[in-house]
């Protein structure tokens, strides 16, 4: 899976696709883990384009968080829409992840 | 107003995004809000994922059918597969949903975002019927 990825101030920033579902979960998980393992472990995942996610997509994010924290890093989420936010609240993952309105806020917190 | 729609797919995860788009459109046509449409679509997608992962054990090439029924008071979706029977839906586990475990959220989503979820076994088919009031 080709994820849009760039680095700013030592933080990896990855744009997630429109849908993050079971079909693409394994590829997305591998791609993000590669980014974490070759980077600082500080990761911002941009969900601005993500309009649908299932529990497999949530598992990708949880797996990413675990990988980042093993490197003393973290995963911050930005740009989350109201529907995906409802999924995070239902599954209580909004208490597990740091969620920011925008990338600038996440970068300030991570730096 | 479309009252009854049958959707067929193969037990291939690559088919689920197309199903998700179709379900979102049906929810919109039924008058659900964006949030309610997302919730119901998500619950149905989780149920279909379960057919693929558990009933068919991840094997491709097996049939799954959905019957979408628009009723006066709400929507019912009947999901059928011919895979392994489910002993019973797993018990609700709010603790598991609150941990940062990687899996175990599918049934929580199904239960919370539908009004009823009823499982039966009919002539070698698993039948899961989800309903949501309008």
PDB file of C-alpha atoms in Angstrom:
ATOM      1  CA  UNK A   1       0.000   0.000   0.000  1.00  0.00           C
ATOM      2  CA  UNK A   2       1.400   3.381  -0.999  1.00  0.00           C
ATOM      3  CA  UNK A   3       0.829   5.763   1.858  1.00  0.00           C
ATOM      4  CA  UNK A   4       1.691   9.442   1.465  1.00  0.00           C
ATOM      5  CA  UNK A   5       4.597   9.952   3.840  1.00  0.00           C
ATOM      6  CA  UNK A   6       6.908  12.824   4.712  1.00  0.00           C
ATOM      7  CA  UNK A   7       9.122  13.784   7.621  1.00  0.00           C
ATOM      8  CA  UNK A   8       9.151  17.087   9.444  1.00  0.00           C
ATOM      9  CA  UNK A   9      11.324  17.951  12.443  1.00  0.00           C
ATOM     10  CA  UNK A  10      12.044  14.284  13.065  1.00  0.00           C
ATOM     11  CA  UNK A  11       8.385  13.336  13.040  1.00  0.00           C
ATOM     12  CA  UNK A  12       6.973  10.985  10.409  1.00  0.00           C
ATOM     13  CA  UNK A  13       3.679  12.196   8.990  1.00  0.00           C
ATOM     14  CA  UNK A  14       1.517   9.679   7.154  1.00  0.00           C
ATOM     15  CA  UNK A  15      -1.716  10.372   5.351  1.00  0.00           C
ATOM     16  CA  UNK A  16      -4.190   7.520   5.690  1.00  0.00           C
ATOM     17  CA  UNK A  17      -6.409   6.489   2.765  1.00  0.00           C
ATOM     18  CA  UNK A  18     -10.117   7.166   2.271  1.00  0.00           C
ATOM     19  CA  UNK A  19     -10.945   3.718   3.606  1.00  0.00           C
ATOM     20  CA  UNK A  20      -8.972   1.649   6.104  1.00  0.00           C
ATOM     21  CA  UNK A  21     -10.581  -1.777   6.070  1.00  0.00           C
ATOM     22  CA  UNK A  22      -9.761  -5.465   6.315  1.00  0.00           C
ATOM     23  CA  UNK A  23      -8.788  -5.666   2.645  1.00  0.00           C
ATOM     24  CA  UNK A  24      -5.860  -3.288   3.084  1.00  0.00           C
ATOM     25  CA  UNK A  25      -5.122  -3.760   6.759  1.00  0.00           C
ATOM     26  CA  UNK A  26      -2.107  -6.069   6.400  1.00  0.00           C
ATOM     27  CA  UNK A  27      -0.440  -3.821   3.820  1.00  0.00           C
ATOM     28  CA  UNK A  28      -1.152  -0.677   5.816  1.00  0.00           C
ATOM     29  CA  UNK A  29       0.173  -2.273   8.992  1.00  0.00           C
ATOM     30  CA  UNK A  30       3.397  -3.326   7.265  1.00  0.00           C
ATOM     31  CA  UNK A  31       3.899   0.075   5.635  1.00  0.00           C
ATOM     32  CA  UNK A  32       3.413   1.991   8.865  1.00  0.00           C
ATOM     33  CA  UNK A  33       5.623  -0.383  10.832  1.00  0.00           C
ATOM     34  CA  UNK A  34       8.376   0.104   8.241  1.00  0.00           C
ATOM     35  CA  UNK A  35       8.096   3.859   8.679  1.00  0.00           C
ATOM     36  CA  UNK A  36       8.236   3.537  12.462  1.00  0.00           C
ATOM     37  CA  UNK A  37      11.190   1.162  12.453  1.00  0.00           C
ATOM     38  CA  UNK A  38      13.240   3.360  10.142  1.00  0.00           C
ATOM     39  CA  UNK A  39      12.234   6.620  11.827  1.00  0.00           C
ATOM     40  CA  UNK A  40      12.241   8.229  15.243  1.00  0.00           C
ATOM     41  CA  UNK A  41       9.124   6.424  16.470  1.00  0.00           C
ATOM     42  CA  UNK A  42       7.254   9.737  16.547  1.00  0.00           C
ATOM     43  CA  UNK A  43       4.375   9.474  14.112  1.00  0.00           C
ATOM     44  CA  UNK A  44       1.450  11.632  13.085  1.00  0.00           C
ATOM     45  CA  UNK A  45      -1.345   9.853  11.257  1.00  0.00           C
ATOM     46  CA  UNK A  46      -3.519  12.199   9.217  1.00  0.00           C
ATOM     47  CA  UNK A  47      -7.089  10.948   8.908  1.00  0.00           C
ATOM     48  CA  UNK A  48      -8.466  13.963   7.054  1.00  0.00           C
ATOM     49  CA  UNK A  49      -9.244  11.862   3.976  1.00  0.00           C
ATOM     50  CA  UNK A  50     -10.431   8.827   5.905  1.00  0.00           C
ATOM     51  CA  UNK A  51     -14.197   8.521   5.746  1.00  0.00           C
ATOM     52  CA  UNK A  52     -14.558   4.859   6.654  1.00  0.00           C
ATOM     53  CA  UNK A  53     -12.729   2.512   8.987  1.00  0.00           C
ATOM     54  CA  UNK A  54     -13.610  -0.896  10.416  1.00  0.00           C
ATOM     55  CA  UNK A  55     -12.177  -2.797  13.374  1.00  0.00           C
ATOM     56  CA  UNK A  56      -9.337  -4.071  11.166  1.00  0.00           C
ATOM     57  CA  UNK A  57      -8.403  -0.463  10.496  1.00  0.00           C
ATOM     58  CA  UNK A  58      -8.512   0.274  14.215  1.00  0.00           C
ATOM     59  CA  UNK A  59      -6.222  -2.707  14.790  1.00  0.00           C
ATOM     60  CA  UNK A  60      -3.696  -1.210  12.359  1.00  0.00           C
ATOM     61  CA  UNK A  61      -3.589   1.976  14.399  1.00  0.00           C
ATOM     62  CA  UNK A  62      -3.291   0.131  17.716  1.00  0.00           C
ATOM     63  CA  UNK A  63      -0.484  -1.982  16.300  1.00  0.00           C
ATOM     64  CA  UNK A  64       1.259   1.180  15.117  1.00  0.00           C
ATOM     65  CA  UNK A  65       0.931   2.729  18.550  1.00  0.00           C
ATOM     66  CA  UNK A  66       2.452  -0.331  20.188  1.00  0.00           C
ATOM     67  CA  UNK A  67       5.368  -0.316  17.732  1.00  0.00           C
ATOM     68  CA  UNK A  68       5.994   3.390  18.255  1.00  0.00           C
ATOM     69  CA  UNK A  69       5.931   3.130  22.043  1.00  0.00           C
ATOM     70  CA  UNK A  70       8.483   0.296  21.900  1.00  0.00           C
ATOM     71  CA  UNK A  71      10.808   2.934  20.438  1.00  0.00           C
ATOM     72  CA  UNK A  72       9.812   5.431  23.143  1.00  0.00           C
ATOM     73  CA  UNK A  73       7.818   7.244  20.520  1.00  0.00           C
ATOM     74  CA  UNK A  74       4.101   7.841  20.126  1.00  0.00           C
ATOM     75  CA  UNK A  75       1.349   8.042  17.520  1.00  0.00           C
ATOM     76  CA  UNK A  76      -0.786  11.150  17.353  1.00  0.00           C
ATOM     77  CA  UNK A  77      -3.933  11.339  15.228  1.00  0.00           C
ATOM     78  CA  UNK A  78      -5.055  14.453  13.363  1.00  0.00           C
ATOM     79  CA  UNK A  79      -7.858  15.523  11.047  1.00  0.00           C
ATOM     80  CA  UNK A  80     -10.392  13.008  12.320  1.00  0.00           C
ATOM     81  CA  UNK A  81     -13.927  13.523  11.029  1.00  0.00           C
ATOM     82  CA  UNK A  82     -17.028  13.183  13.178  1.00  0.00           C
ATOM     83  CA  UNK A  83     -18.015   9.719  11.981  1.00  0.00           C
ATOM     84  CA  UNK A  84     -14.608   8.139  12.489  1.00  0.00           C
ATOM     85  CA  UNK A  85     -14.441   9.958  15.810  1.00  0.00           C
ATOM     86  CA  UNK A  86     -17.668   8.183  16.794  1.00  0.00           C
ATOM     87  CA  UNK A  87     -15.951   4.849  16.132  1.00  0.00           C
ATOM     88  CA  UNK A  88     -13.037   5.823  18.370  1.00  0.00           C
ATOM     89  CA  UNK A  89     -15.408   6.889  21.116  1.00  0.00           C
ATOM     90  CA  UNK A  90     -17.471   3.702  20.863  1.00  0.00           C
ATOM     91  CA  UNK A  91     -14.363   1.548  21.175  1.00  0.00           C
ATOM     92  CA  UNK A  92     -12.823   3.843  23.829  1.00  0.00           C
ATOM     93  CA  UNK A  93      -9.726   4.297  21.701  1.00  0.00           C
ATOM     94  CA  UNK A  94     -10.053   8.055  22.045  1.00  0.00           C
ATOM     95  CA  UNK A  95      -8.704   7.451  25.544  1.00  0.00           C
ATOM     96  CA  UNK A  96      -5.717   5.522  24.202  1.00  0.00           C
ATOM     97  CA  UNK A  97      -4.604   7.879  21.416  1.00  0.00           C
ATOM     98  CA  UNK A  98      -3.755  11.550  21.554  1.00  0.00           C
ATOM     99  CA  UNK A  99      -6.074  13.206  19.042  1.00  0.00           C
ATOM    100  CA  UNK A 100      -5.489  16.706  17.653  1.00  0.00           C
ATOM    101  CA  UNK A 101      -7.526  18.878  15.343  1.00  0.00           C
ATOM    102  CA  UNK A 102      -4.602  19.577  13.063  1.00  0.00           C
ATOM    103  CA  UNK A 103      -1.050  18.623  12.256  1.00  0.00           C
ATOM    104  CA  UNK A 104       0.470  21.757  13.760  1.00  0.00           C
ATOM    105  CA  UNK A 105      -0.927  20.938  17.193  1.00  0.00           C
ATOM    106  CA  UNK A 106       0.340  17.377  17.027  1.00  0.00           C
ATOM    107  CA  UNK A 107       3.801  18.488  15.923  1.00  0.00           C
ATOM    108  CA  UNK A 108       4.024  20.990  18.784  1.00  0.00           C
ATOM    109  CA  UNK A 109       3.091  18.275  21.254  1.00  0.00           C
ATOM    110  CA  UNK A 110       5.545  15.765  19.840  1.00  0.00           C
ATOM    111  CA  UNK A 111       8.498  18.110  19.615  1.00  0.00           C
TER     112      UNK A 111
ATOM    113  CA  UNK B   1     -37.839   4.344  -2.171  1.00  0.00           C
ATOM    114  CA  UNK B   2     -36.028   1.028  -2.617  1.00  0.00           C
ATOM    115  CA  UNK B   3     -37.640  -1.474  -0.253  1.00  0.00           C
ATOM    116  CA  UNK B   4     -35.684  -4.650  -0.883  1.00  0.00           C
ATOM    117  CA  UNK B   5     -32.185  -5.151  -2.290  1.00  0.00           C
ATOM    118  CA  UNK B   6     -30.124  -8.315  -2.526  1.00  0.00           C
ATOM    119  CA  UNK B   7     -26.360  -7.985  -2.577  1.00  0.00           C
ATOM    120  CA  UNK B   8     -24.061 -10.927  -3.298  1.00  0.00           C
ATOM    121  CA  UNK B   9     -20.340 -11.086  -2.806  1.00  0.00           C
ATOM    122  CA  UNK B  10     -17.478 -13.516  -2.638  1.00  0.00           C
ATOM    123  CA  UNK B  11     -15.672 -14.181   0.645  1.00  0.00           C
ATOM    124  CA  UNK B  12     -12.888 -11.876  -0.482  1.00  0.00           C
ATOM    125  CA  UNK B  13     -11.996  -8.828   1.630  1.00  0.00           C
ATOM    126  CA  UNK B  14     -11.264  -6.931  -1.578  1.00  0.00           C
ATOM    127  CA  UNK B  15     -15.005  -6.927  -2.273  1.00  0.00           C
ATOM    128  CA  UNK B  16     -15.944  -5.241   0.992  1.00  0.00           C
ATOM    129  CA  UNK B  17     -15.068  -1.646   0.021  1.00  0.00           C
ATOM    130  CA  UNK B  18     -17.517  -1.909  -2.885  1.00  0.00           C
ATOM    131  CA  UNK B  19     -20.126  -3.300  -0.497  1.00  0.00           C
ATOM    132  CA  UNK B  20     -19.458  -0.481   1.951  1.00  0.00           C
ATOM    133  CA  UNK B  21     -20.040   2.117  -0.758  1.00  0.00           C
ATOM    134  CA  UNK B  22     -23.306   0.454  -1.788  1.00  0.00           C
ATOM    135  CA  UNK B  23     -24.511   0.235   1.812  1.00  0.00           C
ATOM    136  CA  UNK B  24     -23.690   3.881   2.430  1.00  0.00           C
ATOM    137  CA  UNK B  25     -25.767   4.794  -0.613  1.00  0.00           C
ATOM    138  CA  UNK B  26     -28.685   2.647   0.573  1.00  0.00           C
ATOM    139  CA  UNK B  27     -28.534   4.265   4.012  1.00  0.00           C
ATOM    140  CA  UNK B  28     -28.638   7.677   2.376  1.00  0.00           C
ATOM    141  CA  UNK B  29     -31.622   6.697   0.239  1.00  0.00           C
ATOM    142  CA  UNK B  30     -33.357   5.456   3.400  1.00  0.00           C
ATOM    143  CA  UNK B  31     -32.947   8.873   4.994  1.00  0.00           C
ATOM    144  CA  UNK B  32     -30.364   8.041   7.644  1.00  0.00           C
ATOM    145  CA  UNK B  33     -28.134  10.842   8.848  1.00  0.00           C
ATOM    146  CA  UNK B  34     -24.446  10.676   7.928  1.00  0.00           C
ATOM    147  CA  UNK B  35     -23.632   9.408  11.410  1.00  0.00           C
ATOM    148  CA  UNK B  36     -26.393   6.790  11.490  1.00  0.00           C
ATOM    149  CA  UNK B  37     -25.417   5.650   7.991  1.00  0.00           C
ATOM    150  CA  UNK B  38     -21.804   5.268   9.074  1.00  0.00           C
ATOM    151  CA  UNK B  39     -22.816   3.332  12.168  1.00  0.00           C
ATOM    152  CA  UNK B  40     -25.124   0.900  10.403  1.00  0.00           C
ATOM    153  CA  UNK B  41     -22.709   0.404   7.513  1.00  0.00           C
ATOM    154  CA  UNK B  42     -19.885  -0.234   9.964  1.00  0.00           C
ATOM    155  CA  UNK B  43     -21.941  -2.839  11.843  1.00  0.00           C
ATOM    156  CA  UNK B  44     -22.818  -4.651   8.603  1.00  0.00           C
ATOM    157  CA  UNK B  45     -19.214  -4.560   7.385  1.00  0.00           C
ATOM    158  CA  UNK B  46     -18.082  -6.070  10.700  1.00  0.00           C
ATOM    159  CA  UNK B  47     -20.613  -8.867  10.301  1.00  0.00           C
ATOM    160  CA  UNK B  48     -19.443  -9.566   6.745  1.00  0.00           C
ATOM    161  CA  UNK B  49     -15.804  -9.497   7.886  1.00  0.00           C
ATOM    162  CA  UNK B  50     -16.749 -12.119  10.485  1.00  0.00           C
ATOM    163  CA  UNK B  51     -18.263 -14.341   7.772  1.00  0.00           C
ATOM    164  CA  UNK B  52     -14.982 -14.199   5.873  1.00  0.00           C
ATOM    165  CA  UNK B  53     -12.657 -14.590   8.847  1.00  0.00           C
ATOM    166  CA  UNK B  54     -14.559 -17.050  11.014  1.00  0.00           C
ATOM    167  CA  UNK B  55     -17.266 -18.861   9.024  1.00  0.00           C
ATOM    168  CA  UNK B  56     -14.990 -19.389   6.004  1.00  0.00           C
ATOM    169  CA  UNK B  57     -11.683 -19.267   7.882  1.00  0.00           C
ATOM    170  CA  UNK B  58     -10.217 -16.749   5.464  1.00  0.00           C
ATOM    171  CA  UNK B  59     -10.825 -18.899   2.368  1.00  0.00           C
ATOM    172  CA  UNK B  60     -11.768 -17.035  -0.787  1.00  0.00           C
ATOM    173  CA  UNK B  61     -14.463 -18.090  -3.222  1.00  0.00           C
ATOM    174  CA  UNK B  62     -17.397 -18.728  -0.894  1.00  0.00           C
ATOM    175  CA  UNK B  63     -20.760 -16.997  -1.145  1.00  0.00           C
ATOM    176  CA  UNK B  64     -22.095 -14.324   1.164  1.00  0.00           C
ATOM    177  CA  UNK B  65     -25.465 -12.732   0.524  1.00  0.00           C
ATOM    178  CA  UNK B  66     -27.131  -9.714   2.064  1.00  0.00           C
ATOM    179  CA  UNK B  67     -30.795  -8.869   1.934  1.00  0.00           C
ATOM    180  CA  UNK B  68     -31.505  -5.208   2.660  1.00  0.00           C
ATOM    181  CA  UNK B  69     -35.089  -4.585   3.757  1.00  0.00           C
ATOM    182  CA  UNK B  70     -36.446  -1.086   4.201  1.00  0.00           C
ATOM    183  CA  UNK B  71     -39.449  -1.261   6.491  1.00  0.00           C
ATOM    184  CA  UNK B  72     -41.738   1.464   7.766  1.00  0.00           C
ATOM    185  CA  UNK B  73     -40.076   1.535  11.162  1.00  0.00           C
ATOM    186  CA  UNK B  74     -36.524   0.820  10.168  1.00  0.00           C
ATOM    187  CA  UNK B  75     -34.027  -1.287   8.301  1.00  0.00           C
ATOM    188  CA  UNK B  76     -33.314  -4.988   8.543  1.00  0.00           C
ATOM    189  CA  UNK B  77     -30.299  -6.624   6.955  1.00  0.00           C
ATOM    190  CA  UNK B  78     -30.067 -10.379   6.676  1.00  0.00           C
ATOM    191  CA  UNK B  79     -26.545 -11.714   6.133  1.00  0.00           C
ATOM    192  CA  UNK B  80     -26.133 -15.310   5.012  1.00  0.00           C
ATOM    193  CA  UNK B  81     -23.104 -17.530   4.583  1.00  0.00           C
ATOM    194  CA  UNK B  82     -22.578 -21.265   4.191  1.00  0.00           C
ATOM    195  CA  UNK B  83     -19.537 -21.550   6.426  1.00  0.00           C
ATOM    196  CA  UNK B  84     -18.873 -23.010   9.832  1.00  0.00           C
ATOM    197  CA  UNK B  85     -21.700 -22.442  12.307  1.00  0.00           C
ATOM    198  CA  UNK B  86     -21.196 -19.993  15.096  1.00  0.00           C
ATOM    199  CA  UNK B  87     -21.772 -21.535  18.525  1.00  0.00           C
ATOM    200  CA  UNK B  88     -23.244 -18.235  19.688  1.00  0.00           C
ATOM    201  CA  UNK B  89     -22.279 -14.587  19.455  1.00  0.00           C
ATOM    202  CA  UNK B  90     -19.496 -13.863  21.941  1.00  0.00           C
ATOM    203  CA  UNK B  91     -20.607 -12.254  25.189  1.00  0.00           C
ATOM    204  CA  UNK B  92     -20.414  -8.500  25.433  1.00  0.00           C
ATOM    205  CA  UNK B  93     -17.082  -7.533  26.919  1.00  0.00           C
ATOM    206  CA  UNK B  94     -16.856  -3.831  27.671  1.00  0.00           C
ATOM    207  CA  UNK B  95     -13.484  -4.315  29.331  1.00  0.00           C
ATOM    208  CA  UNK B  96     -11.989  -5.726  26.141  1.00  0.00           C
ATOM    209  CA  UNK B  97     -13.364  -2.796  24.191  1.00  0.00           C
ATOM    210  CA  UNK B  98     -11.618  -0.376  26.504  1.00  0.00           C
ATOM    211  CA  UNK B  99      -8.195  -1.914  26.305  1.00  0.00           C
ATOM    212  CA  UNK B 100      -5.672  -1.231  23.599  1.00  0.00           C
ATOM    213  CA  UNK B 101      -5.822  -4.829  22.393  1.00  0.00           C
ATOM    214  CA  UNK B 102      -5.562  -5.116  18.634  1.00  0.00           C
ATOM    215  CA  UNK B 103      -8.713  -7.176  18.120  1.00  0.00           C
ATOM    216  CA  UNK B 104     -12.062  -7.988  19.704  1.00  0.00           C
ATOM    217  CA  UNK B 105     -14.070  -4.928  18.729  1.00  0.00           C
ATOM    218  CA  UNK B 106     -16.211  -6.297  15.891  1.00  0.00           C
ATOM    219  CA  UNK B 107     -19.100  -7.651  17.921  1.00  0.00           C
ATOM    220  CA  UNK B 108     -19.032  -4.616  20.190  1.00  0.00           C
ATOM    221  CA  UNK B 109     -19.585  -2.430  17.130  1.00  0.00           C
ATOM    222  CA  UNK B 110     -22.346  -4.695  15.806  1.00  0.00           C
ATOM    223  CA  UNK B 111     -24.209  -4.688  19.103  1.00  0.00           C
ATOM    224  CA  UNK B 112     -23.861  -1.024  19.866  1.00  0.00           C
ATOM    225  CA  UNK B 113     -24.746   0.292  16.424  1.00  0.00           C
ATOM    226  CA  UNK B 114     -27.771  -1.900  15.747  1.00  0.00           C
ATOM    227  CA  UNK B 115     -30.958  -2.326  17.729  1.00  0.00           C
ATOM    228  CA  UNK B 116     -31.027  -6.110  17.401  1.00  0.00           C
ATOM    229  CA  UNK B 117     -28.572  -8.735  16.168  1.00  0.00           C
ATOM    230  CA  UNK B 118     -30.112 -12.194  15.870  1.00  0.00           C
ATOM    231  CA  UNK B 119     -28.232 -15.311  14.809  1.00  0.00           C
ATOM    232  CA  UNK B 120     -29.875 -18.488  13.509  1.00  0.00           C
ATOM    233  CA  UNK B 121     -28.686 -21.535  11.614  1.00  0.00           C
ATOM    234  CA  UNK B 122     -30.974 -22.456   8.699  1.00  0.00           C
ATOM    235  CA  UNK B 123     -30.321 -25.418   6.400  1.00  0.00           C
ATOM    236  CA  UNK B 124     -26.517 -25.246   6.578  1.00  0.00           C
ATOM    237  CA  UNK B 125     -26.507 -21.463   6.430  1.00  0.00           C
ATOM    238  CA  UNK B 126     -25.543 -18.946   9.084  1.00  0.00           C
ATOM    239  CA  UNK B 127     -28.115 -16.174   9.154  1.00  0.00           C
ATOM    240  CA  UNK B 128     -27.391 -12.983  11.057  1.00  0.00           C
ATOM    241  CA  UNK B 129     -30.165 -10.416  11.021  1.00  0.00           C
ATOM    242  CA  UNK B 130     -29.368  -6.874  12.065  1.00  0.00           C
ATOM    243  CA  UNK B 131     -32.031  -4.244  12.585  1.00  0.00           C
ATOM    244  CA  UNK B 132     -31.949  -0.531  13.167  1.00  0.00           C
ATOM    245  CA  UNK B 133     -34.958   1.665  13.844  1.00  0.00           C
ATOM    246  CA  UNK B 134     -35.410   4.870  11.907  1.00  0.00           C
TER     247      UNK B 134
END
